[in-house]
Amino acid sequence: MFGARFDPNQGTGTAQPRAKVVLKRRRESTDSDSESESESEKPENDNQDDSDSDSDSDSEQSSSSNSSSSSSSSDSESSDSSDSSESSEATPDEDTEMADADPSQDQDTAMDEVVAEASQELAEMDEDSTENPEVSKHLSIFLKFHKSVQKPTENDLDSSDEEPQEPTQDLKPLPQPELPRDKRLSSTTTHLKNLDWLTEPIYSSTTNTKPFSEFALSPFMAKNLESLNFKEAFSVQIEVLSLLLNDISQNRIKPDLQGDLLVNASTGSGKTLAYLIPIIEDLSTRIVPRVRAIILVPTKPLINQVRATLASLSKGTNLLITSLKNDISIREEGSKLTANEPDIIISTPGRLVEHLLDGTISLKSLKYLVIDEADRLLNQSFQGWAKVVISKLEETKDISKEWKIAPKKLIFSATLTTDSGKLSALKFQQPRLVIINDRKQLVNEIFNVPAQLNEYKIQFGVAKASLKPLILAKFLINYGKLSNVLIFTKSNEASLRLSKLLQLLLTKIYPNRDFEVAYINSTNNKTSVRAKILKQFSTQKVNVLVATDLIARGIDILSITDIINYDLPNSSREYVHRVGRTARANQAGNAYNFCVGKGESKWFRTFMKDVGRGEKKIEDLEMDIKQIVTENDEDIYRDCLGELEKEVFNRADAKPSE
């Protein structure tokens, strides 16, 4: 409307003349309006003397005023045209000078002139705007133009910098106190890998030994240990005997609580002997039979093993030992317990809970509560046994009537749990922790294999998976593993099938020697059958024993030299208990792990991360399957599969007729 807007990219060639013309026209029109108003407002007394003049003079004045106004308008138009012609016309010399000059400097100089003149004109227009509504109508537009082209001065910049900024309200975390520099921060899951949050552990090397004769033992105990050919105590036995025998002597002087005991030691380290010796020593002087010690174990084989050891160590005393089994009814067993109250009870948690709820077992005189294989017992609820047993123990406390020492809880496991929730269910009092380890620090893993164990990994591709039983048989023959070998499988069916195939393969591949392969799983888990097979295995009448995880705990046969994981275990915990069947009592032992394909090899590396073995490493045992397994061996294997298939079908056909 009022001329071209200033464009910095295209210069001020058109903006400057047109801006001057517009401002000049507006100024002249304003001046002409003010002059006309001043003439029309002259005082009337100036014309009083000429009142008698006729109308002709009035007409002449009006005509003269019209002519003067027309002349003034023509003058303004001529001046505008002359200004525009002057601004639009330029000489050749001026064009040359403008071309030679710096365009950016010309633009800045021209712009400064326009801004200065526009500022002056706007100031004058601002003063006239109050009187002339035509001027105020467009004043806001000129003010916006003036602000857009005006350059900020140094004072304006300084004042803008000095203006205080309002505080912003961003979404951010609340300020936290500084972290302490004198403490080493740890992960929130660190406590799940150790037990240093429970108490300060007591460490002992796995190689420590000490003669039993150096302990303050009773003559009958020393004689019994010598008859069993136990001459030196192992590391776990040294620590436990030192603590518990000292507690017994201290309690005879002052009956104060010495604290519960948690022991983490690898399988085969002698944990059973470690807690049985002090218990028998303490109870051997009792007068009236009362239930003073309860030993909880997870399986029947462990019940038999603990009872046999107890019977051997308690010779020369009148202690009554009872093991609770499910061979008879609860009522019949309860009546026997009431008639002849024992001193020591060995049981599974479920059976004990039933008697506690029936009231056939009293815990008023209990002094020792032993939990062997604690990780397995705490992982399985067994009718909520921990809550029931601990609540029954607390019911017997009544300080107002009788003062007595609280029962001492003894916790033993090769894979001691670090779950605070499970451990808190036992309500420890002043707990003490013993860790049998070669390093003087608490390891991240509490899954430790025996120190004398050698571990091996045997890997072959999935293309040979169908020949896995044949590869196992050839491995046993070529490496001389023909006796005292315990093989673990993943299921009852796998153990049955593998035992039959091995018997057939070993007999045909190596016909010059007699082999006997047996199995143990839940299908033949009767006490008499299991005891017979284990006795034959210990005397080498059975050369190879195939079993499931059912006997991964509780078998204490020192003659076992080799463990073979034909099927990998489901966890590092089960692996530790499997390989713990060998390398017991500081004797050497070997563990071989069969890995078929990359999948099993990856799983093997995964659960091995949680197993502690000191500075030892797992060795890879290279086997050339093509050289070990010949075509003749494969033909024998196919024949054995055919015989096994016929035997299975014959049994299936014979069942309906029976």
XYZ file of C-alpha atoms in Angstrom, residues 18-555:
538
model
C 9.549 5.318 -2.816
C 9.865 5.621 0.970
C 10.989 9.281 0.516
C 8.100 10.051 -1.826
C 5.526 8.525 0.489
C 6.815 10.358 3.545
C 7.063 13.664 1.645
C 3.525 13.406 0.294
C 2.168 12.644 3.702
C 4.002 15.641 5.176
C 2.806 18.096 2.487
C -0.779 16.963 2.778
C -0.565 17.448 6.511
C 0.834 20.998 6.096
C -1.843 21.987 3.561
C -4.590 20.799 5.849
C -3.178 22.778 8.764
C -2.948 26.002 6.640
C -6.543 25.746 5.446
C -7.722 25.277 8.983
C -5.776 28.315 10.186
C -7.282 30.550 7.440
C -10.785 29.412 8.193
C -10.358 30.218 11.882
C -9.375 33.887 11.504
C -11.252 36.266 13.869
C -14.420 37.875 12.599
C -13.492 41.306 13.967
C -11.002 41.736 11.132
C -13.896 42.053 8.647
C -16.173 44.265 10.768
C -15.088 47.523 9.055
C -15.929 46.143 5.623
C -19.372 45.013 6.557
C -20.941 47.589 4.229
C -19.200 46.227 1.237
C -21.385 44.570 -1.336
C -21.629 40.991 -2.376
C -19.314 41.456 -5.319
C -16.329 41.708 -3.048
C -17.309 38.437 -1.375
C -17.495 36.718 -4.660
C -14.129 38.032 -5.641
C -12.581 36.735 -2.396
C -14.082 33.331 -2.884
C -12.862 33.113 -6.440
C -9.403 34.219 -5.409
C -9.261 31.611 -2.630
C -10.287 28.896 -5.072
C -7.622 29.928 -7.492
C -4.999 29.967 -4.758
C -5.933 26.474 -3.579
C -5.823 25.142 -7.109
C -2.452 26.714 -7.655
C -1.100 25.190 -4.442
C -2.289 21.764 -5.456
C -0.736 22.101 -8.878
C 2.528 23.146 -7.226
C 2.546 20.109 -5.010
C 1.917 17.809 -7.955
C 4.701 19.403 -9.927
C 7.082 19.085 -6.995
C 6.214 15.394 -6.604
C 6.771 14.731 -10.249
C 10.062 16.566 -10.191
C 11.241 14.601 -7.147
C 10.280 11.302 -8.654
C 11.972 12.192 -11.949
C 15.088 13.236 -10.101
C 15.181 10.055 -8.100
C 14.537 7.822 -11.088
C 17.067 9.475 -13.391
C 20.781 8.768 -12.950
C 23.784 9.816 -14.972
C 26.158 7.281 -16.537
C 28.957 8.333 -14.188
C 26.812 7.657 -11.153
C 25.906 4.198 -12.485
C 29.583 3.381 -12.937
C 30.418 4.522 -9.430
C 27.591 2.445 -7.975
C 28.726 -0.607 -9.906
C 32.294 -0.214 -8.654
C 31.241 0.267 -5.022
C 30.708 -2.544 -2.523
C 27.005 -3.514 -2.739
C 26.830 -4.485 0.938
C 28.236 -1.091 2.035
C 25.805 0.784 -0.268
C 22.908 -1.165 1.155
C 23.944 -0.433 4.754
C 24.487 3.314 4.009
C 21.200 3.662 2.170
C 19.380 1.763 4.845
C 20.824 3.959 7.585
C 19.642 7.082 5.722
C 16.165 5.642 5.265
C 15.928 4.638 8.917
C 17.089 8.080 10.090
C 14.651 9.989 7.871
C 11.838 7.564 8.690
C 12.481 7.946 12.403
C 12.321 11.754 12.144
C 9.176 11.701 10.036
C 7.510 9.195 12.379
C 8.309 11.394 15.354
C 6.603 14.349 13.693
C 3.695 12.140 12.653
C 3.357 10.883 16.188
C 2.934 14.455 17.410
C 0.290 15.225 14.758
C -1.569 11.945 15.248
C -3.450 13.266 18.242
C -4.942 16.065 16.122
C -5.223 14.403 12.733
C -7.107 11.051 12.684
C -5.857 10.354 9.135
C -2.282 10.232 10.374
C -3.021 7.966 13.359
C -4.800 5.578 11.026
C -1.556 4.399 9.414
C 0.855 5.217 12.229
C 0.965 1.639 13.566
C 2.110 0.363 10.177
C 4.999 2.855 10.033
C 6.003 1.971 13.598
C 6.210 -1.728 12.728
C 8.314 -0.895 9.692
C 10.556 1.318 11.794
C 11.169 -1.464 14.343
C 11.905 -4.049 11.670
C 14.632 -2.024 9.945
C 16.154 -0.362 13.003
C 19.491 -1.833 14.164
C 19.970 -2.446 17.893
C 22.468 -0.143 19.583
C 25.141 -1.173 22.079
C 23.093 0.248 24.934
C 20.138 -1.880 23.917
C 22.346 -4.980 23.820
C 23.807 -4.202 27.214
C 20.392 -3.623 28.719
C 19.046 -6.862 27.258
C 21.945 -8.760 28.765
C 21.372 -7.209 32.136
C 17.692 -8.120 32.206
C 17.162 -10.951 34.726
C 15.858 -14.199 33.285
C 12.932 -15.914 34.875
C 13.754 -19.337 36.342
C 12.586 -22.260 34.241
C 10.621 -25.152 35.670
C 11.959 -28.188 33.777
C 10.973 -31.798 34.508
C 14.036 -33.252 36.151
C 14.843 -35.447 39.180
C 14.996 -33.876 42.579
C 18.495 -33.040 43.761
C 20.120 -35.896 45.646
C 22.850 -35.798 48.263
C 26.362 -36.557 47.147
C 27.487 -40.154 47.286
C 29.915 -41.040 50.066
C 33.472 -41.271 48.822
C 34.741 -43.529 51.569
C 32.470 -46.468 50.732
C 32.600 -48.807 47.785
C 29.177 -49.097 46.235
C 27.992 -52.480 45.014
C 25.185 -53.768 42.871
C 21.756 -54.318 44.390
C 22.042 -57.992 43.445
C 25.420 -58.581 45.078
C 23.800 -60.017 48.200
C 22.222 -62.729 46.060
C 25.649 -64.233 45.319
C 27.167 -64.404 48.789
C 26.355 -64.563 52.479
C 28.531 -61.764 53.824
C 25.333 -59.876 54.693
C 24.459 -62.624 57.198
C 27.690 -62.783 59.186
C 31.439 -62.616 58.761
C 32.476 -65.963 57.255
C 35.175 -68.277 58.563
C 37.385 -69.582 55.743
C 39.347 -72.799 55.634
C 41.423 -74.367 52.898
C 40.243 -77.622 51.390
C 43.642 -79.240 51.934
C 43.782 -78.790 55.718
C 44.027 -82.005 57.763
C 44.435 -82.764 61.458
C 44.641 -86.087 63.360
C 41.544 -86.998 65.377
C 43.817 -87.749 68.284
C 44.448 -84.027 68.735
C 40.772 -83.356 69.531
C 39.346 -83.748 73.050
C 37.240 -86.803 72.221
C 35.917 -89.522 74.510
C 37.747 -92.878 74.544
C 34.800 -94.683 72.949
C 34.735 -92.131 70.096
C 38.442 -92.437 69.445
C 38.111 -96.220 69.374
C 35.147 -96.107 66.977
C 36.961 -93.726 64.606
C 39.999 -95.971 64.580
C 37.869 -99.023 63.820
C 36.367 -97.172 60.861
C 39.892 -96.292 59.678
C 39.284 -92.557 60.196
C 42.662 -91.237 61.295
C 42.720 -87.618 60.093
C 40.001 -85.015 60.054
C 39.382 -83.066 56.852
C 38.998 -79.312 56.612
C 35.256 -79.119 57.277
C 35.563 -81.543 60.168
C 38.367 -79.511 61.718
C 36.330 -76.281 61.700
C 33.026 -77.801 62.840
C 34.572 -79.946 65.582
C 36.581 -77.007 66.896
C 33.482 -74.789 67.139
C 30.948 -77.327 68.470
C 33.248 -79.058 70.954
C 34.155 -75.645 72.348
C 30.445 -74.750 72.613
C 29.792 -77.980 74.565
C 32.531 -77.243 77.068
C 31.406 -73.621 77.463
C 27.777 -74.578 78.056
C 28.770 -76.871 80.905
C 30.182 -73.831 82.726
C 27.611 -71.215 81.672
C 24.445 -72.095 79.756
C 24.542 -69.333 77.164
C 23.630 -69.447 73.498
C 26.761 -69.804 71.370
C 25.001 -69.347 68.022
C 23.776 -71.379 65.057
C 26.122 -72.743 62.407
C 25.984 -72.713 58.587
C 28.545 -74.773 56.664
C 29.289 -74.581 52.945
C 31.572 -77.408 51.802
C 31.794 -79.452 48.635
C 30.330 -82.920 48.401
C 32.501 -85.707 49.770
C 34.275 -83.403 52.207
C 33.018 -85.244 55.323
C 30.091 -83.063 56.447
C 28.123 -85.998 57.917
C 30.953 -87.026 60.194
C 31.526 -83.383 61.134
C 28.135 -82.939 62.829
C 27.621 -86.503 64.114
C 30.773 -86.620 66.279
C 29.940 -83.560 68.466
C 26.258 -84.559 68.781
C 27.193 -88.049 70.053
C 29.847 -86.551 72.334
C 27.281 -84.193 73.909
C 24.434 -86.714 74.282
C 26.524 -89.680 75.441
C 26.203 -88.616 79.086
C 22.423 -88.237 79.082
C 20.415 -90.148 81.724
C 16.766 -90.139 80.570
C 15.987 -90.711 76.881
C 14.388 -87.657 75.272
C 14.319 -86.344 71.716
C 17.456 -84.195 71.840
C 18.590 -84.258 68.205
C 16.669 -84.300 64.910
C 18.471 -84.767 61.596
C 16.536 -83.829 58.440
C 17.593 -85.188 55.046
C 15.802 -85.081 51.681
C 15.856 -88.755 50.605
C 15.605 -92.309 51.936
C 19.151 -93.256 50.863
C 20.492 -90.435 52.996
C 18.433 -91.648 55.964
C 20.043 -95.081 55.696
C 23.509 -93.623 55.221
C 23.274 -91.278 58.237
C 21.817 -93.988 60.467
C 24.567 -96.433 59.533
C 27.235 -93.851 60.373
C 25.478 -92.997 63.643
C 25.327 -96.637 64.663
C 29.042 -97.052 64.014
C 30.063 -93.918 65.923
C 27.763 -94.473 68.923
C 29.070 -97.912 69.857
C 29.736 -98.028 73.581
C 26.835 -95.715 74.447
C 23.169 -96.349 75.247
C 21.809 -93.750 72.807
C 18.547 -94.669 71.044
C 18.490 -93.889 67.315
C 15.318 -93.997 65.209
C 14.745 -93.340 61.542
C 11.279 -92.364 60.319
C 10.159 -94.029 57.102
C 6.950 -94.485 55.220
C 7.186 -98.265 55.316
C 4.613 -98.335 58.125
C 1.600 -96.187 58.927
C 1.859 -92.936 60.858
C -0.274 -94.295 63.703
C 1.840 -97.404 64.173
C 5.053 -95.423 63.977
C 3.689 -92.846 66.421
C 2.812 -95.486 68.979
C 6.373 -96.851 68.818
C 7.814 -93.367 69.329
C 5.573 -92.800 72.358
C 6.441 -96.150 73.917
C 10.219 -95.823 73.375
C 11.239 -92.204 73.039
C 14.518 -91.976 71.081
C 17.475 -89.657 71.579
C 18.178 -89.009 67.898
C 15.632 -89.012 65.045
C 16.570 -89.150 61.365
C 13.737 -88.258 59.023
C 12.542 -86.430 55.976
C 10.755 -83.111 56.656
C 7.327 -84.323 55.544
C 7.318 -87.334 57.855
C 8.484 -85.235 60.805
C 5.746 -82.642 60.261
C 3.056 -85.334 60.377
C 4.290 -86.560 63.758
C 4.595 -83.019 65.117
C 1.022 -82.232 64.156
C -0.190 -85.509 65.691
C 1.708 -84.758 68.905
C 3.704 -88.007 68.905
C 7.047 -86.134 68.953
C 7.865 -83.491 71.573
C 10.542 -80.825 71.065
C 10.792 -79.677 74.699
C 14.215 -81.292 75.201
C 15.592 -80.668 71.697
C 19.216 -79.470 71.623
C 20.220 -79.943 67.969
C 18.325 -79.435 64.724
C 20.466 -80.593 61.792
C 19.410 -79.770 58.219
C 21.552 -81.717 55.758
C 21.359 -80.859 52.039
C 19.672 -77.642 53.133
C 19.408 -76.162 49.637
C 17.142 -78.949 48.448
C 15.025 -78.964 51.611
C 14.522 -75.189 51.487
C 13.738 -75.173 47.768
C 10.947 -77.718 48.247
C 8.200 -76.838 50.686
C 7.436 -80.322 52.093
C 4.122 -79.217 53.624
C 5.682 -75.979 54.844
C 7.960 -77.939 57.167
C 10.181 -74.990 58.145
C 7.275 -72.931 59.451
C 5.809 -75.881 61.362
C 9.099 -76.980 62.940
C 10.183 -73.469 63.956
C 6.738 -72.671 65.390
C 6.824 -75.867 67.469
C 10.257 -74.903 68.758
C 9.026 -71.469 69.800
C 6.077 -72.993 71.655
C 8.472 -74.710 74.047
C 10.036 -71.401 75.140
C 8.789 -70.156 78.504
C 11.483 -68.309 80.413
C 9.140 -67.647 83.359
C 8.930 -71.388 84.098
C 12.266 -72.750 82.908
C 15.542 -71.372 81.586
C 17.190 -73.444 78.893
C 19.409 -72.910 75.917
C 17.643 -72.583 72.581
C 18.212 -75.494 70.170
C 21.275 -75.094 67.990
C 20.564 -75.151 64.246
C 23.237 -76.791 62.098
C 22.887 -76.150 58.336
C 25.034 -78.134 55.877
C 25.090 -78.052 52.084
C 27.461 -78.188 49.146
C 25.336 -75.536 47.400
C 24.227 -73.330 50.249
C 21.388 -71.061 49.225
C 21.844 -67.289 49.457
C 18.117 -66.526 49.363
C 17.455 -64.344 52.404
C 13.751 -65.183 52.326
C 14.374 -68.918 52.632
C 17.085 -68.539 55.257
C 14.969 -66.174 57.349
C 12.339 -68.913 57.724
C 14.772 -70.781 59.999
C 15.143 -67.755 62.336
C 18.848 -67.995 63.054
C 20.305 -66.681 66.295
C 23.862 -65.336 66.219
C 24.699 -67.331 63.058
C 28.249 -68.380 62.219
C 29.265 -69.205 58.654
C 32.028 -71.658 57.686
C 33.158 -71.783 54.044
C 35.610 -74.434 52.891
C 37.426 -72.832 49.991
C 40.975 -72.481 48.737
C 40.696 -68.683 48.501
C 40.646 -66.293 51.425
C 37.641 -64.457 50.101
C 33.975 -65.142 49.645
C 33.462 -66.380 46.113
C 30.524 -65.228 44.019
C 29.422 -68.810 43.592
C 28.680 -71.053 46.539
C 28.567 -74.053 44.167
C 31.959 -75.705 44.646
C 33.181 -78.991 43.204
C 35.661 -81.187 45.103
C 39.232 -79.932 45.030
C 40.588 -83.271 43.717
C 38.108 -83.466 40.829
C 39.272 -83.353 37.212
C 36.632 -82.217 34.702
C 36.515 -82.982 30.995
C 34.286 -82.005 28.096
C 33.619 -84.348 25.164
C 31.927 -82.681 22.179
C 30.784 -84.006 18.810
C 28.360 -82.830 16.147
C 24.636 -83.464 15.923
C 25.241 -85.719 12.893
C 26.594 -88.339 15.315
C 23.800 -87.925 17.884
C 22.142 -91.191 16.816
C 25.413 -93.029 17.645
C 25.702 -91.552 21.141
C 25.306 -94.902 23.019
C 27.902 -96.502 20.716
C 30.309 -93.582 21.253
C 29.893 -94.005 25.017
C 30.620 -97.733 24.830
C 33.751 -97.169 22.698
C 34.888 -94.432 25.094
C 34.617 -96.799 28.068
C 36.622 -99.471 26.254
C 39.315 -97.245 24.715
C 39.951 -95.227 27.906
C 39.785 -98.180 30.287
C 36.675 -97.023 32.165
C 35.321 -100.529 32.723
C 34.554 -100.428 36.456
C 33.509 -98.008 39.231
C 31.747 -95.824 36.655
C 28.515 -93.946 37.467
C 26.534 -92.614 34.485
C 23.759 -90.013 34.874
C 20.814 -89.687 32.494
C 17.881 -87.290 32.385
C 14.928 -89.678 32.856
C 13.800 -93.171 33.855
C 13.268 -94.171 30.248
C 16.736 -92.974 29.227
C 18.395 -94.872 32.080
C 16.549 -98.113 31.218
C 17.325 -97.881 27.511
C 20.977 -96.928 27.992
C 21.665 -99.690 30.526
C 20.264 -102.329 28.184
C 22.173 -101.013 25.145
C 25.439 -100.764 27.050
C 25.087 -104.331 28.282
C 24.566 -105.577 24.730
C 27.298 -103.391 23.172
C 30.011 -104.150 25.725
C 29.300 -107.872 25.537
C 29.556 -107.978 21.726
C 32.383 -105.448 21.190
C 34.522 -106.804 24.041
C 33.499 -110.497 24.286
C 36.589 -111.569 26.228
C 35.435 -109.909 29.454
C 32.275 -110.145 31.487
C 30.461 -106.856 32.084
C 27.577 -106.134 34.386
C 25.545 -102.969 33.851
C 22.760 -102.027 36.298
C 20.429 -99.082 36.762
C 18.707 -97.205 39.590
C 15.719 -94.938 39.118
C 12.270 -94.431 40.576
C 11.027 -97.711 39.068
C 13.264 -99.831 41.346
C 13.618 -97.477 44.290
C 12.608 -99.969 46.944
C 14.961 -100.010 49.899
C 15.953 -103.636 49.524
C 16.524 -103.458 45.753
C 18.495 -100.195 45.939
C 20.648 -101.436 48.828
C 21.433 -104.658 46.945
C 22.475 -102.840 43.762
C 24.636 -100.311 45.625
C 26.367 -103.093 47.544
C 27.103 -104.949 44.313
C 28.392 -101.726 42.772
C 30.702 -100.997 45.712
C 32.134 -104.551 45.544
C 32.552 -104.296 41.732
C 30.067 -107.043 40.991
C 28.318 -104.303 39.013
C 30.857 -102.526 36.801
C 28.766 -99.668 35.421
C 25.769 -98.085 37.134
C 23.296 -95.979 35.145
C 21.133 -93.703 37.284
C 19.008 -90.563 37.361
C 19.302 -87.541 39.643
C 17.429 -89.583 42.245
C 20.764 -90.763 43.651
C 22.757 -87.643 42.837
C 22.672 -87.037 46.603
C 23.186 -89.562 49.320
C 25.477 -92.161 47.736
